[in-house]
Amino acid sequence: MAAFGSFALIIALALAAYNLLAGALALRLIATGQPARISPERLADTARRAGIAGFAAITAAAFALVWSVFANDFSITYILEHSNRALPAAYKFAALWSGQEGSLVLWAWLLGAYGFVLRLTHKTDVKLYAYAGVILAGIQVFFLAVLNFAAPPFALLKGVIPEDGNGLNPLLQYPEMVIHPPILYLGYVGFSVPFAFALGALMMRYPGEKWIKITRVWTMVTWLFLTCGVFLGMHWAYAVLGWGGYWGWDPVENASLIPWLTGTAFLHSVMMQEKKGMMKGWNVGLIFSTFLLTMLGTMLTRGGLVSSVHAFAESSIGNWFMIFMVIVAAVCVFTFIYQRDHLKNEQQVESLVSRESSFLFNNLVLLAVCFVIVWGTLYPVLSEYIEGTKVTYDAAWYNRVFVPIGLFLIFLMGVGPLLPWRSTSFKSIRRNFVLPVIALWVVVIGCVIAGVRPWHDGVFDQGHFYALVAFGLAAGVLTAIGSEFWRGAMVIARQSRRNYFWAVLQLIRRNTRRYGGYIVHIGVVIVVIGLTGSAFNRSVEKELTLHDKLIIGPYTLEYVGPTQDTNANYDSEYAQLNVYRGGKNQLQMTPGKRIYLVSGQPQTMVAIHSVIGWDLYVVYEGTNPDTGQPIIKAFLNLLVSWIWGGALVMILGTLVALTPQRQGSEIRGQGSGLTALEVGKL
Amino acid sequence: MTETQGFIAGGLLLVALLMYTFWPENVFASQSEKTRLEYLLERKDQLNENLRDLNFEFKAGKYPEGDFETQRAQLESESARLMAEIEILQRA
């Protein structure tokens, strides 16, 4: 299979190169009108079909690699290093993305799959799709060149072939790891598509903003995958790493968040371009940056630029990425400058207090957060390069900077929907802001009464202060969004004389994008409430003898003895703990440790009991070598389940926003026969 | 699969993909430029959507009467300009 896989990768590279060169030549011939021996449109079509054929070739290569994993073909170095005979079948799939070469195959395959769909649907706008297809082919050439020349996945082992492989990294042997990397990659790779459309539209001086409508679904689906990927990564870190937290500002975690932030900014500001013809240059800059940041993220995770607990593949392909990023940046900057007159705005922001300006501020804050994270992530590399000493920012630094900016962002999220387009009057502000402000103060006062106070015995408590602000803002934002639903539904309920819940459904169907977006905002607020809970977390560590007890919050944990288990892949040992609450035995928890037989690597198995208010999170830290007694660390992590619940609401909101809305189809169907006045009355 | 079998399978894949790519087709989509009229019709759809949103938000009590009238007048005059140009192009 190694020969077949290598051959398939060479074919894929040749087809991608043909797609790029023939496609670019055809577009050039069409743009200049130069006579040619072959019809440029025929040439462009062969380029498009080469793109589709290239996807088949990469699929064949990916299939060959997966086949080799399942066939335990340890003559292939990659399989030897990332799999073993006893590895369960699901994790054999995970071996595809557990190492650098395999994950690059996945990258190229996903890009091929996106390109396949794009090229099949090219009749939507043949010329724009031809430009986008050529740009995607350019990206594909880079990844296939890396796979063929710098990181070949089918490289053969020299010498004697071992009986068994080295096994998969224990950290990756967790169910979520079977879906987390591909989903994250779907998000990373997916941003190549809106990037290709934006660059193509700029190169061809696409008239109007319809390209945004064409790419909207691509952008939102990509953003959805990236969101799912980020949250799955958080959950994996929480459930597997055993340190009691879910986000440690690790470079690889940051790498997934950075393009998410610019992608989020793009999703907001692109609405201004679509609706008002504003922020054209800004949007192009944002999507260019987002694509480059996904490349940076891939370089961080796969290129060995920074060290991380999540960077499962370290190597020296960073230089390849660096050169590619420089080339992409040069092409983007040149096109941007060359076509800058095409990016002139049709309207300007009229007032600082308007929805337009709130979008602008939202973008600036998201970019500020992004800059902080990029700076913090790359600072160890820069400091080592400039000063010779690696200086790393810790989580406390990120929290100090990120928390106030993040809270301001939440504030803007509440303000934005309440502001009308263009400009607003004081009367309008008073009318729209009364309820959210009341809700904010009611919650702040309620929290202070409940004991969330920024001062304890005359000492300022920053954690509680931020928690108070976050809870207050969350209440204000939820009320603001709720009032948007309430007012809109009341209009429909009055007109249709139907009940309120029916009216809410009609309201959402009428403008799925806006109200789906509001549902996403509700999800973000729920996530923020969950994150705020960390201000109240507590933990206890204790060495326990038989029937010894450990008390944390409302729980008493009693150690009732050890237990062991073994299978072909690993040995495990557990501490059995009876958990009491209010004197009643509620459940038994069994935190443990695994020792993987092939690699000899240990892995913590955390036990988590989750309720709506908190998680009881218990870690077995091994035994004291002197006494032989188990050491147990228990955490009471507040509101963690709100984070996962909020993420689900965000996903639901995005799915709603992706649903075709009635408003657009009605307008399209009726628009040609209606005057502006008549439409205004709809 | 031996190395030779692998190369034969790869060769067959290559032939199939080359045939797919270069098979002479007489029908393929042409790349036409978007006309000014198509562009204006797209803009008109967008303006109609903006007007409809404005009207709905006014009914929902988000705009005071004065703000609403000003913004509606701006959108309607923009729409009238577009309609005039569309009519000229459609007659031509």
mmCIF file of N, CA and C in Angstrom, chain A residues 458-527:
data_model
loop_
_atom_site.group_PDB
_atom_site.id
_atom_site.type_symbol
_atom_site.label_atom_id
_atom_site.label_comp_id
_atom_site.label_asym_id
_atom_site.label_seq_id
_atom_site.Cartn_x
_atom_site.Cartn_y
_atom_site.Cartn_z
ATOM 1 N N GLY A 458 -12.074 44.659 53.786
ATOM 2 C CA GLY A 458 -11.337 45.829 53.310
ATOM 3 C C GLY A 458 -10.331 45.537 52.220
ATOM 4 N N VAL A 459 -10.228 44.283 51.781
ATOM 5 C CA VAL A 459 -9.249 43.933 50.730
ATOM 6 C C VAL A 459 -9.998 43.700 49.419
ATOM 7 N N PHE A 460 -9.478 44.322 48.335
ATOM 8 C CA PHE A 460 -10.121 44.195 47.031
ATOM 9 C C PHE A 460 -9.914 42.784 46.474
ATOM 10 N N ASP A 461 -11.014 42.148 46.080
ATOM 11 C CA ASP A 461 -10.946 40.800 45.513
ATOM 12 C C ASP A 461 -11.263 40.907 44.019
ATOM 13 N N GLN A 462 -10.199 40.861 43.190
ATOM 14 C CA GLN A 462 -10.385 41.072 41.757
ATOM 15 C C GLN A 462 -11.291 40.005 41.122
ATOM 16 N N GLY A 463 -11.108 38.759 41.561
ATOM 17 C CA GLY A 463 -11.906 37.662 41.000
ATOM 18 C C GLY A 463 -13.392 37.894 41.218
ATOM 19 N N HIS A 464 -13.762 38.266 42.448
ATOM 20 C CA HIS A 464 -15.168 38.501 42.746
ATOM 21 C C HIS A 464 -15.682 39.756 42.040
ATOM 22 N N PHE A 465 -14.796 40.751 41.881
ATOM 23 C CA PHE A 465 -15.203 41.976 41.180
ATOM 24 C C PHE A 465 -15.587 41.646 39.733
ATOM 25 N N TYR A 466 -14.698 40.898 39.054
ATOM 26 C CA TYR A 466 -14.992 40.533 37.669
ATOM 27 C C TYR A 466 -16.228 39.638 37.587
ATOM 28 N N ALA A 467 -16.381 38.761 38.581
ATOM 29 C CA ALA A 467 -17.559 37.879 38.584
ATOM 30 C C ALA A 467 -18.832 38.711 38.690
ATOM 31 N N LEU A 468 -18.798 39.724 39.545
ATOM 32 C CA LEU A 468 -19.961 40.599 39.731
ATOM 33 C C LEU A 468 -20.292 41.320 38.422
ATOM 34 N N VAL A 469 -19.253 41.868 37.788
ATOM 35 C CA VAL A 469 -19.461 42.578 36.516
ATOM 36 C C VAL A 469 -20.003 41.593 35.465
ATOM 37 N N ALA A 470 -19.413 40.399 35.414
ATOM 38 C CA ALA A 470 -19.824 39.414 34.403
ATOM 39 C C ALA A 470 -21.282 38.998 34.608
ATOM 40 N N PHE A 471 -21.679 38.726 35.854
ATOM 41 C CA PHE A 471 -23.067 38.323 36.099
ATOM 42 C C PHE A 471 -24.035 39.458 35.735
ATOM 43 N N GLY A 472 -23.648 40.702 36.103
ATOM 44 C CA GLY A 472 -24.498 41.859 35.786
ATOM 45 C C GLY A 472 -24.642 42.024 34.280
ATOM 46 N N LEU A 473 -23.505 41.967 33.572
ATOM 47 C CA LEU A 473 -23.549 42.126 32.112
ATOM 48 C C LEU A 473 -24.350 41.001 31.463
ATOM 49 N N ALA A 474 -24.154 39.786 31.983
ATOM 50 C CA ALA A 474 -24.886 38.641 31.419
ATOM 51 C C ALA A 474 -26.386 38.881 31.520
ATOM 52 N N ALA A 475 -26.827 39.411 32.683
ATOM 53 C CA ALA A 475 -28.257 39.684 32.856
ATOM 54 C C ALA A 475 -28.717 40.764 31.883
ATOM 55 N N GLY A 476 -27.907 41.811 31.742
ATOM 56 C CA GLY A 476 -28.254 42.904 30.828
ATOM 57 C C GLY A 476 -28.358 42.409 29.385
ATOM 58 N N VAL A 477 -27.377 41.611 28.960
ATOM 59 C CA VAL A 477 -27.356 41.132 27.565
ATOM 60 C C VAL A 477 -28.536 40.190 27.312
ATOM 61 N N LEU A 478 -28.781 39.278 28.269
ATOM 62 C CA LEU A 478 -29.903 38.343 28.073
ATOM 63 C C LEU A 478 -31.226 39.096 27.995
ATOM 64 N N THR A 479 -31.367 40.150 28.812
ATOM 65 C CA THR A 479 -32.606 40.942 28.760
ATOM 66 C C THR A 479 -32.714 41.668 27.419
ATOM 67 N N ALA A 480 -31.579 42.208 26.956
ATOM 68 C CA ALA A 480 -31.587 42.920 25.673
ATOM 69 C C ALA A 480 -32.016 41.979 24.546
ATOM 70 N N ILE A 481 -31.446 40.776 24.532
ATOM 71 C CA ILE A 481 -31.796 39.822 23.470
ATOM 72 C C ILE A 481 -33.256 39.380 23.635
ATOM 73 N N GLY A 482 -33.630 39.130 24.892
ATOM 74 C CA GLY A 482 -35.017 38.725 25.164
ATOM 75 C C GLY A 482 -35.997 39.791 24.690
ATOM 76 N N SER A 483 -35.654 41.069 24.908
ATOM 77 C CA SER A 483 -36.573 42.136 24.486
ATOM 78 C C SER A 483 -36.663 42.201 22.960
ATOM 79 N N GLU A 484 -35.565 41.858 22.265
ATOM 80 C CA GLU A 484 -35.606 41.809 20.795
ATOM 81 C C GLU A 484 -36.615 40.748 20.334
ATOM 82 N N PHE A 485 -36.549 39.574 20.969
ATOM 83 C CA PHE A 485 -37.492 38.508 20.616
ATOM 84 C C PHE A 485 -38.922 38.934 20.977
ATOM 85 N N TRP A 486 -39.072 39.510 22.163
ATOM 86 C CA TRP A 486 -40.389 39.874 22.667
ATOM 87 C C TRP A 486 -41.075 40.893 21.747
ATOM 88 N N ARG A 487 -40.318 41.964 21.410
ATOM 89 C CA ARG A 487 -40.916 43.018 20.589
ATOM 90 C C ARG A 487 -41.277 42.514 19.196
ATOM 91 N N GLY A 488 -40.344 41.765 18.601
ATOM 92 C CA GLY A 488 -40.591 41.234 17.257
ATOM 93 C C GLY A 488 -41.783 40.292 17.254
ATOM 94 N N ALA A 489 -41.834 39.417 18.254
ATOM 95 C CA ALA A 489 -42.926 38.432 18.314
ATOM 96 C C ALA A 489 -44.262 39.123 18.572
ATOM 97 N N MET A 490 -44.256 40.201 19.345
ATOM 98 C CA MET A 490 -45.502 40.922 19.623
ATOM 99 C C MET A 490 -46.090 41.504 18.341
ATOM 100 N N VAL A 491 -45.203 42.003 17.453
ATOM 101 C CA VAL A 491 -45.682 42.559 16.181
ATOM 102 C C VAL A 491 -46.386 41.458 15.388
ATOM 103 N N ILE A 492 -45.722 40.299 15.306
ATOM 104 C CA ILE A 492 -46.294 39.192 14.524
ATOM 105 C C ILE A 492 -47.572 38.676 15.188
ATOM 106 N N ALA A 493 -47.546 38.572 16.520
ATOM 107 C CA ALA A 493 -48.727 38.074 17.236
ATOM 108 C C ALA A 493 -49.919 39.015 17.018
ATOM 109 N N ARG A 494 -49.649 40.329 17.024
ATOM 110 C CA ARG A 494 -50.736 41.307 16.799
ATOM 111 C C ARG A 494 -51.305 41.168 15.396
ATOM 112 N N GLN A 495 -50.380 41.058 14.410
ATOM 113 C CA GLN A 495 -50.834 40.998 13.013
ATOM 114 C C GLN A 495 -51.561 39.691 12.697
ATOM 115 N N SER A 496 -51.065 38.600 13.278
ATOM 116 C CA SER A 496 -51.627 37.289 12.921
ATOM 117 C C SER A 496 -52.704 36.818 13.885
ATOM 118 N N ARG A 497 -52.802 37.495 15.024
ATOM 119 C CA ARG A 497 -53.729 37.094 16.106
ATOM 120 C C ARG A 497 -53.501 35.653 16.534
ATOM 121 N N ARG A 498 -52.251 35.225 16.522
ATOM 122 C CA ARG A 498 -51.891 33.893 17.018
ATOM 123 C C ARG A 498 -51.147 34.061 18.339
ATOM 124 N N ASN A 499 -50.851 32.907 19.004
ATOM 125 C CA ASN A 499 -50.220 33.013 20.326
ATOM 126 C C ASN A 499 -48.741 33.407 20.220
ATOM 127 N N TYR A 500 -48.168 33.753 21.356
ATOM 128 C CA TYR A 500 -46.823 34.325 21.392
ATOM 129 C C TYR A 500 -45.768 33.327 20.930
ATOM 130 N N PHE A 501 -45.886 32.059 21.328
ATOM 131 C CA PHE A 501 -44.849 31.080 20.972
ATOM 132 C C PHE A 501 -44.821 30.823 19.464
ATOM 133 N N TRP A 502 -46.025 30.793 18.861
ATOM 134 C CA TRP A 502 -46.100 30.650 17.404
ATOM 135 C C TRP A 502 -45.420 31.868 16.756
ATOM 136 N N ALA A 503 -45.672 33.031 17.363
ATOM 137 C CA ALA A 503 -45.095 34.267 16.816
ATOM 138 C C ALA A 503 -43.568 34.246 16.899
ATOM 139 N N VAL A 504 -43.033 33.700 17.989
ATOM 140 C CA VAL A 504 -41.561 33.624 18.116
ATOM 141 C C VAL A 504 -40.989 32.744 17.001
ATOM 142 N N LEU A 505 -41.659 31.609 16.762
ATOM 143 C CA LEU A 505 -41.179 30.709 15.687
ATOM 144 C C LEU A 505 -41.219 31.404 14.331
ATOM 145 N N GLN A 506 -42.328 32.135 14.076
ATOM 146 C CA GLN A 506 -42.436 32.858 12.800
ATOM 147 C C GLN A 506 -41.364 33.934 12.689
ATOM 148 N N LEU A 507 -41.105 34.575 13.836
ATOM 149 C CA LEU A 507 -40.084 35.636 13.863
ATOM 150 C C LEU A 507 -38.728 35.064 13.455
ATOM 151 N N ILE A 508 -38.407 33.894 14.011
ATOM 152 C CA ILE A 508 -37.118 33.271 13.695
ATOM 153 C C ILE A 508 -37.080 32.858 12.224
ATOM 154 N N ARG A 509 -38.195 32.278 11.758
ATOM 155 C CA ARG A 509 -38.236 31.839 10.347
ATOM 156 C C ARG A 509 -38.128 33.028 9.398
ATOM 157 N N ARG A 510 -38.662 34.177 9.833
ATOM 158 C CA ARG A 510 -38.663 35.379 9.000
ATOM 159 C C ARG A 510 -37.248 35.904 8.763
ATOM 160 N N ASN A 511 -36.402 35.779 9.763
ATOM 161 C CA ASN A 511 -35.024 36.266 9.618
ATOM 162 C C ASN A 511 -34.100 35.338 10.423
ATOM 163 N N THR A 512 -33.856 34.161 9.872
ATOM 164 C CA THR A 512 -33.102 33.135 10.600
ATOM 165 C C THR A 512 -31.693 33.614 10.936
ATOM 166 N N ARG A 513 -31.145 34.419 10.051
ATOM 167 C CA ARG A 513 -29.764 34.847 10.259
ATOM 168 C C ARG A 513 -29.649 35.725 11.508
ATOM 169 N N ARG A 514 -30.573 36.716 11.598
ATOM 170 C CA ARG A 514 -30.494 37.618 12.751
ATOM 171 C C ARG A 514 -30.833 36.886 14.054
ATOM 172 N N TYR A 515 -31.959 36.155 14.043
ATOM 173 C CA TYR A 515 -32.386 35.546 15.311
ATOM 174 C C TYR A 515 -31.544 34.316 15.658
ATOM 175 N N GLY A 516 -31.016 33.637 14.635
ATOM 176 C CA GLY A 516 -30.033 32.586 14.904
ATOM 177 C C GLY A 516 -28.802 33.187 15.561
ATOM 178 N N GLY A 517 -28.410 34.367 15.061
ATOM 179 C CA GLY A 517 -27.266 35.088 15.647
ATOM 180 C C GLY A 517 -27.534 35.438 17.107
ATOM 181 N N TYR A 518 -28.771 35.869 17.394
ATOM 182 C CA TYR A 518 -29.108 36.190 18.795
ATOM 183 C C TYR A 518 -29.021 34.939 19.677
ATOM 184 N N ILE A 519 -29.452 33.797 19.119
ATOM 185 C CA ILE A 519 -29.368 32.548 19.903
ATOM 186 C C ILE A 519 -27.894 32.219 20.180
ATOM 187 N N VAL A 520 -27.031 32.463 19.170
ATOM 188 C CA VAL A 520 -25.593 32.262 19.394
ATOM 189 C C VAL A 520 -25.121 33.174 20.531
ATOM 190 N N HIS A 521 -25.598 34.429 20.530
ATOM 191 C CA HIS A 521 -25.215 35.361 21.603
ATOM 192 C C HIS A 521 -25.679 34.849 22.972
ATOM 193 N N ILE A 522 -26.883 34.279 23.013
ATOM 194 C CA ILE A 522 -27.366 33.715 24.289
ATOM 195 C C ILE A 522 -26.391 32.620 24.740
ATOM 196 N N GLY A 523 -25.969 31.785 23.779
ATOM 197 C CA GLY A 523 -25.010 30.726 24.095
ATOM 198 C C GLY A 523 -23.704 31.297 24.634
ATOM 199 N N VAL A 524 -23.234 32.384 24.015
ATOM 200 C CA VAL A 524 -21.981 33.004 24.473
ATOM 201 C C VAL A 524 -22.131 33.491 25.917
ATOM 202 N N VAL A 525 -23.295 34.105 26.210
ATOM 203 C CA VAL A 525 -23.527 34.598 27.584
ATOM 204 C C VAL A 525 -23.520 33.433 28.573
ATOM 205 N N ILE A 526 -24.151 32.326 28.191
ATOM 206 C CA ILE A 526 -24.175 31.153 29.096
ATOM 207 C C ILE A 526 -22.744 30.646 29.313
ATOM 208 N N VAL A 527 -21.949 30.638 28.229
ATOM 209 C CA VAL A 527 -20.540 30.221 28.363
ATOM 210 C C VAL A 527 -19.805 31.167 29.324
#
